Amino acid sequence: MIHLWQATGLFPLLLLVLFCCQAEPASVNALVSGLGVKGNAAQTVSSLAAQATDGKITPVQRASLACQVSKVVFSSTSAPEGNVPSYLDHDSQQYINRTEINWSNSCWKESQCILSPSSALGVSRAMLVINFFGAKFATRSGGHSTNIGFANVDDYGILIDVVNLNQIAYNQKTITFGSGQRWGQVYEYLNNTGVIAVGGRSPDVGVGGLMLGGGMPYFSSLYGIVSDGAQEHELVLANSTIVRANAQQNTDLFKALKGGGSNFGIVTKYSVDAVPSTDIWFEARTYNSNQTSELFQALVTYQAASEEDINANLVFSIGNEATLVGFVYAKPVKRPAVYSSFYNIPFSTSFINSTIGSPQALVKAFSSVGGTVVARYNTCSATLRPDMGSYEQSYAKWLAISAKAAKDFGAIMTYGVQPFTSTAAKHGDTRGGNALGLEKVGQSWIAVTVQWESSADDAAAQQALIAGCNAVRDTASSNGVFLPFLFMNDANYAQDVLGSYGAASKAQLEAVAKKYDPQGLFQKQQNNGFLLSRPSPPLLL
């Protein structure tokens, strides 16, 4: 077994709490002790902590005090070579660079400071400071979320950037990596090892947010959603304790973390299944916009066939001027029969030539799909059972919406179909369950996206996006094929993701949150997210 993991130093955390799962602010002495500071540093922390007792201080002042304490704690910690500094603020050289990591520049917010711990103990100490000062905070893994405030926060809060939690190890059964890794880095590390992780389809996406949202992999019929392959989560709770959740301990938390979002703690480390890395087949083609109806018919035929072939996966993304279709097969078989409904449709270009290669080669080949320029992005989600009429009717509405958005403010929109078989939906049940509450039927997870340039058009972009997803939802409802599920990784902040999981699943998530965070720190102090404490949004039901 290859070990690149450093010791986590769990034993000092006994000093941080007095009661299990309580998140009451510590006394000044307990804060100093828990942070492990001594001498002049301890005096500085005590002085700053005393100022927090003034009930009239503003949220910005709370964040400022918390950052000043964090600077004392984290600036004295030397980051491993190659890591970003563990403490950054407006005066730091790398501050702006780290602020602009988020994929959508609408999410480039200037927090009071950025903390980048290199261990679970460091995250624990960050949470101890946040809890004591009552400061707002956000957590960022890769920053791929397009929702403002989810992985970013303004100057009234602290950003915990887990980029330095980048360790990785593997054996033939388990792959373990820090929540600061990106999927491309995981795949690259595992190249030529004979194993691969079932992970995200885009190499630039961070592992943390994708895992917490469930995650759509290639080959979902073989493995389910990405988080179904989790063996264990290591995370820091609201009270700063480090716990592990797996099939033997904290099993309710283990299930909740598979699709339940950021409601329960900050995950610092994932252990997932290592699956054999064998050659596969893939190819991608682009088609003209006047072929969409024919492609939809081929899609419906494919989705019926894929219910009988667990090796099949499809990429299907419509733009204003062209459609991209990608065939991805889990065996080294060129042009298998499951995709035969597409083969005789003339295509305009070969985006990716027919290839037999590794999963790493697949991810690299598709890496240019999606937004690659600096811009503002947003997405929303809808789900339906495969249905030709619903595809055509919702697409016609989307086409009018996207054409108007392009004319009015230069927007680029896409309509993506992500087939998900009944077999894929059943995988979670064999792995201790997940939070998604999926119906065990073949379905299509629709992702509508919008890309635009100017902040002046933010409201117009959101309106176009909502109209696009409402078109899918309303058409599917009229045709009797609507499914309520919303895919968190694609969902818009105006959508009630956790409510879409069903009443029973949401009730379980609420019980888990109350058990592990009884004071509700992640509900009250977390800047934003698909939180259990949020009222149902009014725009998309």
Coordinates of N, CA and C in Angstrom, one line a residue, residues 354-507:
S354 N -13.0 7.8 -32.9 CA -13.2 6.5 -32.2 C -11.9 6.0 -31.6
T355 N -12.0 5.8 -30.3 CA -10.8 5.5 -29.5 C -11.0 4.4 -28.5
I356 N -10.1 3.5 -28.5 CA -10.0 2.5 -27.4 C -8.8 2.9 -26.5
G357 N -9.1 3.3 -25.2 CA -8.1 3.8 -24.4 C -8.5 3.7 -22.9
S358 N -7.7 4.4 -22.1 CA -7.9 4.3 -20.6 C -9.0 5.3 -20.2
P359 N -9.5 5.1 -19.0 CA -10.4 6.1 -18.4 C -9.8 7.5 -18.3
Q360 N -8.5 7.6 -18.0 CA -7.8 8.8 -18.0 C -7.8 9.5 -19.3
A361 N -7.6 8.7 -20.4 CA -7.6 9.3 -21.7 C -9.0 9.8 -22.1
L362 N -10.1 9.1 -21.6 CA -11.4 9.6 -21.8 C -11.7 11.0 -21.2
V363 N -11.3 11.1 -19.9 CA -11.5 12.4 -19.2 C -10.7 13.5 -19.9
K364 N -9.5 13.2 -20.3 CA -8.7 14.2 -21.0 C -9.3 14.6 -22.4
A365 N -9.9 13.6 -23.1 CA -10.5 13.9 -24.4 C -11.7 14.8 -24.3
F366 N -12.5 14.6 -23.2 CA -13.7 15.4 -23.0 C -13.5 16.7 -22.2
S367 N -12.2 17.0 -21.8 CA -11.9 18.1 -20.9 C -12.3 19.4 -21.5
S368 N -12.4 19.6 -22.8 CA -12.7 20.9 -23.4 C -14.2 21.1 -23.5
V369 N -15.0 20.1 -23.1 CA -16.5 20.3 -23.2 C -16.9 21.2 -22.0
G370 N -17.8 22.1 -22.2 CA -18.2 23.0 -21.1 C -17.4 24.3 -21.2
G371 N -17.7 25.2 -20.3 CA -17.1 26.5 -20.3 C -15.7 26.5 -19.9
T372 N -14.8 27.1 -20.8 CA -13.4 27.1 -20.5 C -12.9 28.5 -20.5
V373 N -13.7 29.5 -20.7 CA -13.3 30.9 -20.7 C -13.8 31.6 -19.4
V374 N -13.1 32.7 -19.1 CA -13.5 33.4 -17.9 C -14.8 34.1 -18.2
A375 N -15.8 33.8 -17.5 CA -17.2 34.3 -17.7 C -18.0 34.1 -16.5
R376 N -19.3 34.5 -16.6 CA -20.3 34.2 -15.6 C -21.1 33.0 -16.0
Y377 N -21.3 32.1 -15.1 CA -22.0 30.8 -15.5 C -23.1 30.6 -14.5
N378 N -24.2 29.9 -14.9 CA -25.2 29.4 -13.9 C -25.9 28.2 -14.5
T379 N -26.4 27.4 -13.7 CA -27.1 26.1 -14.1 C -28.4 25.9 -13.3
C380 N -29.2 25.1 -13.9 CA -30.4 24.6 -13.1 C -30.7 23.2 -13.5
S381 N -31.5 22.5 -12.8 CA -31.8 21.1 -12.9 C -33.3 20.8 -13.1
A382 N -33.5 19.7 -13.8 CA -34.9 19.2 -14.0 C -34.8 17.7 -14.3
T383 N -35.8 16.9 -14.0 CA -35.8 15.5 -14.2 C -37.1 15.0 -14.8
L384 N -37.0 14.0 -15.7 CA -38.2 13.4 -16.3 C -37.8 12.0 -16.8
R385 N -38.9 11.2 -17.0 CA -38.7 9.9 -17.6 C -38.5 10.1 -19.1
P386 N -37.7 9.3 -19.8 CA -37.4 9.5 -21.2 C -38.8 9.5 -22.0
D387 N -38.9 10.6 -22.8 CA -40.1 10.8 -23.5 C -39.9 11.7 -24.7
M388 N -40.2 11.2 -25.9 CA -39.9 12.0 -27.1 C -40.7 13.3 -27.2
G389 N -42.0 13.3 -26.9 CA -42.8 14.5 -26.9 C -42.2 15.5 -25.9
S390 N -41.8 15.1 -24.7 CA -41.3 16.1 -23.7 C -40.0 16.7 -24.2
Y391 N -39.2 15.8 -24.8 CA -37.9 16.4 -25.3 C -38.1 17.4 -26.3
E392 N -38.9 17.1 -27.3 CA -39.2 18.0 -28.4 C -39.9 19.3 -28.0
Q393 N -40.9 19.2 -27.2 CA -41.7 20.3 -26.7 C -40.8 21.3 -25.8
S394 N -40.1 20.7 -24.9 CA -39.3 21.5 -24.0 C -38.1 22.2 -24.7
Y395 N -37.6 21.4 -25.7 CA -36.5 22.0 -26.5 C -37.0 23.1 -27.3
A396 N -38.2 23.1 -27.9 CA -38.7 24.2 -28.7 C -38.8 25.4 -27.8
K397 N -39.3 25.2 -26.6 CA -39.4 26.4 -25.7 C -38.0 26.9 -25.3
W398 N -37.1 26.0 -25.0 CA -35.8 26.4 -24.6 C -35.1 27.1 -25.8
L399 N -35.3 26.7 -27.0 CA -34.7 27.3 -28.2 C -35.1 28.8 -28.3
A400 N -36.4 29.0 -28.1 CA -36.9 30.4 -28.1 C -36.3 31.3 -27.0
I401 N -36.2 30.6 -25.8 CA -35.6 31.3 -24.7 C -34.1 31.7 -24.9
S402 N -33.4 30.7 -25.4 CA -31.9 30.9 -25.6 C -31.7 31.8 -26.7
A403 N -32.5 31.8 -27.8 CA -32.3 32.8 -28.9 C -32.5 34.2 -28.4
K404 N -33.5 34.4 -27.6 CA -33.8 35.8 -27.0 C -32.6 36.2 -26.1
A405 N -32.1 35.3 -25.3 CA -31.0 35.6 -24.4 C -29.8 36.0 -25.2
A406 N -29.5 35.2 -26.3 CA -28.4 35.5 -27.1 C -28.5 36.9 -27.7
K407 N -29.7 37.2 -28.2 CA -29.9 38.5 -28.8 C -29.9 39.7 -27.8
D408 N -30.5 39.5 -26.6 CA -30.6 40.6 -25.7 C -29.3 40.9 -25.0
F409 N -28.5 39.9 -24.6 CA -27.3 40.1 -23.8 C -26.1 39.2 -24.2
G410 N -26.2 38.6 -25.3 CA -25.0 37.8 -25.8 C -24.8 36.5 -25.1
A411 N -25.9 35.9 -24.5 CA -25.8 34.7 -23.7 C -25.6 33.5 -24.5
I412 N -24.9 32.5 -24.0 CA -24.8 31.2 -24.6 C -25.4 30.2 -23.7
M413 N -26.4 29.5 -24.2 CA -27.2 28.5 -23.3 C -27.0 27.1 -23.9
T414 N -27.1 26.1 -23.0 CA -27.1 24.7 -23.4 C -28.3 24.0 -22.7
Y415 N -28.7 22.9 -23.4 CA -29.7 22.0 -22.9 C -29.1 20.6 -22.9
G416 N -28.7 20.1 -21.7 CA -28.0 18.8 -21.6 C -28.9 17.7 -21.1
V417 N -28.8 16.5 -21.6 CA -29.6 15.4 -21.2 C -28.6 14.4 -20.6
Q418 N -28.8 13.9 -19.4 CA -27.9 13.0 -18.7 C -28.7 11.7 -18.4
P419 N -28.7 10.7 -19.3 CA -29.4 9.5 -19.1 C -29.0 8.8 -17.8
F420 N -29.9 8.3 -17.0 CA -29.7 7.6 -15.8 C -30.6 6.4 -15.7
T421 N -30.1 5.2 -15.7 CA -30.9 4.0 -15.8 C -31.5 3.6 -14.5
S422 N -32.5 2.7 -14.5 CA -33.1 2.2 -13.3 C -32.0 1.4 -12.5
T423 N -31.1 0.7 -13.2 CA -30.0 0.0 -12.5 C -29.1 1.0 -11.8
A424 N -28.8 2.1 -12.4 CA -28.0 3.1 -11.7 C -28.7 3.6 -10.4
A425 N -30.0 3.8 -10.5 CA -30.8 4.3 -9.4 C -30.8 3.4 -8.2
K426 N -30.6 2.1 -8.5 CA -30.7 1.1 -7.4 C -29.4 0.8 -6.7
H427 N -28.3 1.3 -7.2 CA -27.0 1.0 -6.7 C -26.9 1.5 -5.2
G428 N -27.4 2.7 -4.9 CA -27.2 3.2 -3.6 C -27.8 2.3 -2.5
D429 N -28.8 1.6 -2.8 CA -29.4 0.7 -1.8 C -28.5 -0.4 -1.4
T430 N -27.6 -0.8 -2.3 CA -26.7 -1.9 -2.0 C -25.4 -1.4 -1.2
R431 N -25.3 -0.1 -1.0 CA -24.2 0.5 -0.4 C -24.5 1.3 0.9
G432 N -25.6 0.9 1.5 CA -26.0 1.6 2.7 C -26.9 2.8 2.5
G433 N -27.3 3.0 1.2 CA -28.2 4.1 0.9 C -27.6 5.4 0.6
N434 N -28.3 6.3 0.0 CA -27.8 7.7 -0.2 C -29.0 8.6 0.1
A435 N -28.8 9.9 0.0 CA -29.8 10.9 0.4 C -30.8 11.2 -0.7
L436 N -30.6 10.8 -1.9 CA -31.3 11.4 -3.0 C -32.8 11.0 -3.2
G437 N -33.2 9.9 -2.6 CA -34.6 9.5 -2.7 C -35.0 9.2 -4.1
L438 N -34.2 8.6 -4.9 CA -34.4 8.4 -6.4 C -35.5 7.4 -6.6
E439 N -36.4 7.6 -7.6 CA -37.3 6.6 -8.0 C -36.5 5.6 -8.9
K440 N -36.8 4.3 -8.7 CA -36.0 3.3 -9.4 C -36.5 3.0 -10.8
V441 N -36.5 4.1 -11.6 CA -36.9 4.0 -13.0 C -35.8 4.7 -13.8
G442 N -35.8 4.3 -15.1 CA -35.0 5.1 -16.1 C -35.4 6.5 -16.1
Q443 N -34.4 7.4 -16.2 CA -34.7 8.8 -16.1 C -33.7 9.7 -16.8
S444 N -34.0 10.9 -17.0 CA -33.1 11.9 -17.7 C -32.9 13.1 -16.7
W445 N -31.6 13.3 -16.3 CA -31.3 14.5 -15.5 C -30.9 15.6 -16.5
I446 N -31.8 16.6 -16.6 CA -31.6 17.7 -17.5 C -30.8 18.8 -16.8
A447 N -29.8 19.3 -17.5 CA -29.0 20.5 -17.0 C -29.2 21.6 -18.0
V448 N -29.8 22.7 -17.6 CA -29.8 23.9 -18.5 C -28.7 24.8 -18.0
T449 N -27.9 25.4 -18.9 CA -26.8 26.3 -18.4 C -26.9 27.6 -19.2
V450 N -26.3 28.6 -18.6 CA -26.2 29.9 -19.3 C -24.9 30.5 -19.0
Q451 N -24.3 31.1 -20.0 CA -23.0 31.8 -19.9 C -23.2 33.2 -20.4
W452 N -22.6 34.2 -19.7 CA -22.8 35.6 -20.1 C -21.6 36.4 -19.5
E453 N -21.5 37.6 -19.9 CA -20.3 38.4 -19.6 C -20.4 39.4 -18.5
S454 N -21.5 40.2 -18.5 CA -21.6 41.4 -17.7 C -22.5 41.2 -16.5
S455 N -22.0 41.7 -15.3 CA -22.9 41.7 -14.1 C -24.2 42.4 -14.3
A456 N -24.2 43.4 -15.2 CA -25.5 44.1 -15.5 C -26.6 43.2 -16.0
D457 N -26.2 42.0 -16.5 CA -27.2 41.1 -17.1 C -27.4 39.9 -16.2
D458 N -27.0 40.0 -14.9 CA -27.2 38.9 -14.0 C -28.7 38.5 -13.8
A459 N -29.5 39.5 -13.6 CA -31.0 39.2 -13.5 C -31.6 38.6 -14.7
A460 N -31.2 39.1 -15.9 CA -31.7 38.6 -17.1 C -31.2 37.1 -17.4
A461 N -30.0 36.8 -17.0 CA -29.5 35.5 -17.1 C -30.2 34.5 -16.2
Q462 N -30.5 34.9 -15.0 CA -31.2 34.1 -14.1 C -32.6 33.8 -14.6
Q463 N -33.3 34.9 -15.1 CA -34.6 34.7 -15.6 C -34.7 33.8 -16.8
A464 N -33.7 33.9 -17.7 CA -33.7 33.0 -18.9 C -33.4 31.5 -18.4
L465 N -32.5 31.4 -17.4 CA -32.2 30.0 -16.9 C -33.4 29.4 -16.3
I466 N -34.1 30.1 -15.4 CA -35.3 29.6 -14.7 C -36.4 29.3 -15.8
A467 N -36.5 30.1 -16.8 CA -37.5 29.8 -17.8 C -37.2 28.5 -18.5
G468 N -35.9 28.3 -18.8 CA -35.5 27.0 -19.4 C -35.8 25.8 -18.6
C469 N -35.5 25.8 -17.4 CA -35.8 24.7 -16.5 C -37.3 24.5 -16.3
N470 N -38.0 25.6 -16.2 CA -39.5 25.6 -16.0 C -40.1 25.0 -17.3
A471 N -39.5 25.2 -18.5 CA -40.1 24.7 -19.7 C -40.0 23.1 -19.7
V472 N -38.9 22.6 -19.2 CA -38.7 21.2 -19.0 C -39.7 20.6 -18.0
R473 N -39.8 21.3 -16.9 CA -40.6 20.8 -15.8 C -42.1 20.8 -16.2
D474 N -42.6 21.9 -16.8 CA -44.0 22.0 -17.1 C -44.4 21.1 -18.3
T475 N -43.5 21.0 -19.2 CA -43.8 20.0 -20.4 C -43.9 18.6 -19.9
A476 N -42.9 18.2 -19.1 CA -42.9 16.9 -18.5 C -44.1 16.6 -17.7
S477 N -44.5 17.6 -16.9 CA -45.7 17.5 -16.0 C -47.0 17.2 -16.9
S478 N -47.1 18.0 -18.0 CA -48.2 17.9 -18.9 C -48.3 16.5 -19.5
N479 N -47.1 16.0 -19.8 CA -47.1 14.7 -20.5 C -47.0 13.5 -19.5
G480 N -47.1 13.8 -18.2 CA -47.1 12.7 -17.2 C -45.8 12.0 -17.0
V481 N -44.7 12.6 -17.3 CA -43.4 12.0 -17.1 C -42.5 12.8 -16.2
F482 N -43.0 13.7 -15.5 CA -42.2 14.6 -14.6 C -41.8 13.8 -13.4
L483 N -40.5 14.0 -13.0 CA -40.0 13.4 -11.7 C -39.5 14.6 -10.9
P484 N -39.7 14.6 -9.6 CA -39.4 15.8 -8.8 C -37.9 16.0 -8.4
F485 N -37.1 14.9 -8.6 CA -35.7 15.0 -8.2 C -35.0 16.1 -8.9
L486 N -34.2 16.8 -8.1 CA -33.3 17.9 -8.6 C -31.8 17.5 -8.2
F487 N -31.0 17.5 -9.2 CA -29.6 17.0 -9.1 C -28.8 18.2 -8.5
M488 N -28.3 18.1 -7.2 CA -27.7 19.2 -6.5 C -26.5 19.8 -7.3
N489 N -25.7 18.9 -7.9 CA -24.5 19.4 -8.6 C -24.8 20.3 -9.8
D490 N -26.0 20.2 -10.3 CA -26.5 21.1 -11.4 C -27.5 22.2 -11.0
A491 N -28.0 22.1 -9.8 CA -29.1 22.9 -9.4 C -28.8 24.3 -9.2
N492 N -29.8 25.2 -9.3 CA -29.7 26.6 -9.1 C -30.1 26.9 -7.7
Y493 N -29.6 28.0 -7.1 CA -29.9 28.4 -5.8 C -31.4 28.6 -5.6
A494 N -32.2 28.9 -6.6 CA -33.6 29.1 -6.5 C -34.4 27.8 -6.5
Q495 N -33.7 26.7 -6.4 CA -34.4 25.4 -6.5 C -34.4 24.7 -5.1
D496 N -35.4 24.0 -4.8 CA -35.5 23.3 -3.5 C -35.0 21.9 -3.6
V497 N -33.7 21.7 -3.6 CA -33.1 20.5 -3.9 C -33.4 19.4 -2.8
L498 N -33.2 19.8 -1.6 CA -33.5 18.8 -0.5 C -34.9 18.4 -0.4
G499 N -35.8 19.3 -0.7 CA -37.2 19.0 -0.8 C -37.6 18.1 -1.9
S500 N -36.8 18.1 -3.0 CA -37.1 17.2 -4.1 C -36.7 15.8 -3.8
Y501 N -36.0 15.6 -2.7 CA -35.6 14.2 -2.4 C -36.8 13.4 -1.8
G502 N -37.8 14.2 -1.4 CA -39.0 13.5 -0.8 C -39.0 13.8 0.7
A503 N -40.2 13.8 1.3 CA -40.4 14.1 2.7 C -39.6 13.2 3.6
A504 N -39.6 11.9 3.3 CA -38.9 11.0 4.2 C -37.4 11.2 4.2
S505 N -36.8 11.4 3.1 CA -35.4 11.7 3.0 C -35.0 13.0 3.7
K506 N -35.8 14.0 3.4 CA -35.5 15.3 4.1 C -35.6 15.2 5.6
A507 N -36.6 14.5 6.1 CA -36.8 14.3 7.5 C -35.5 13.6 8.1

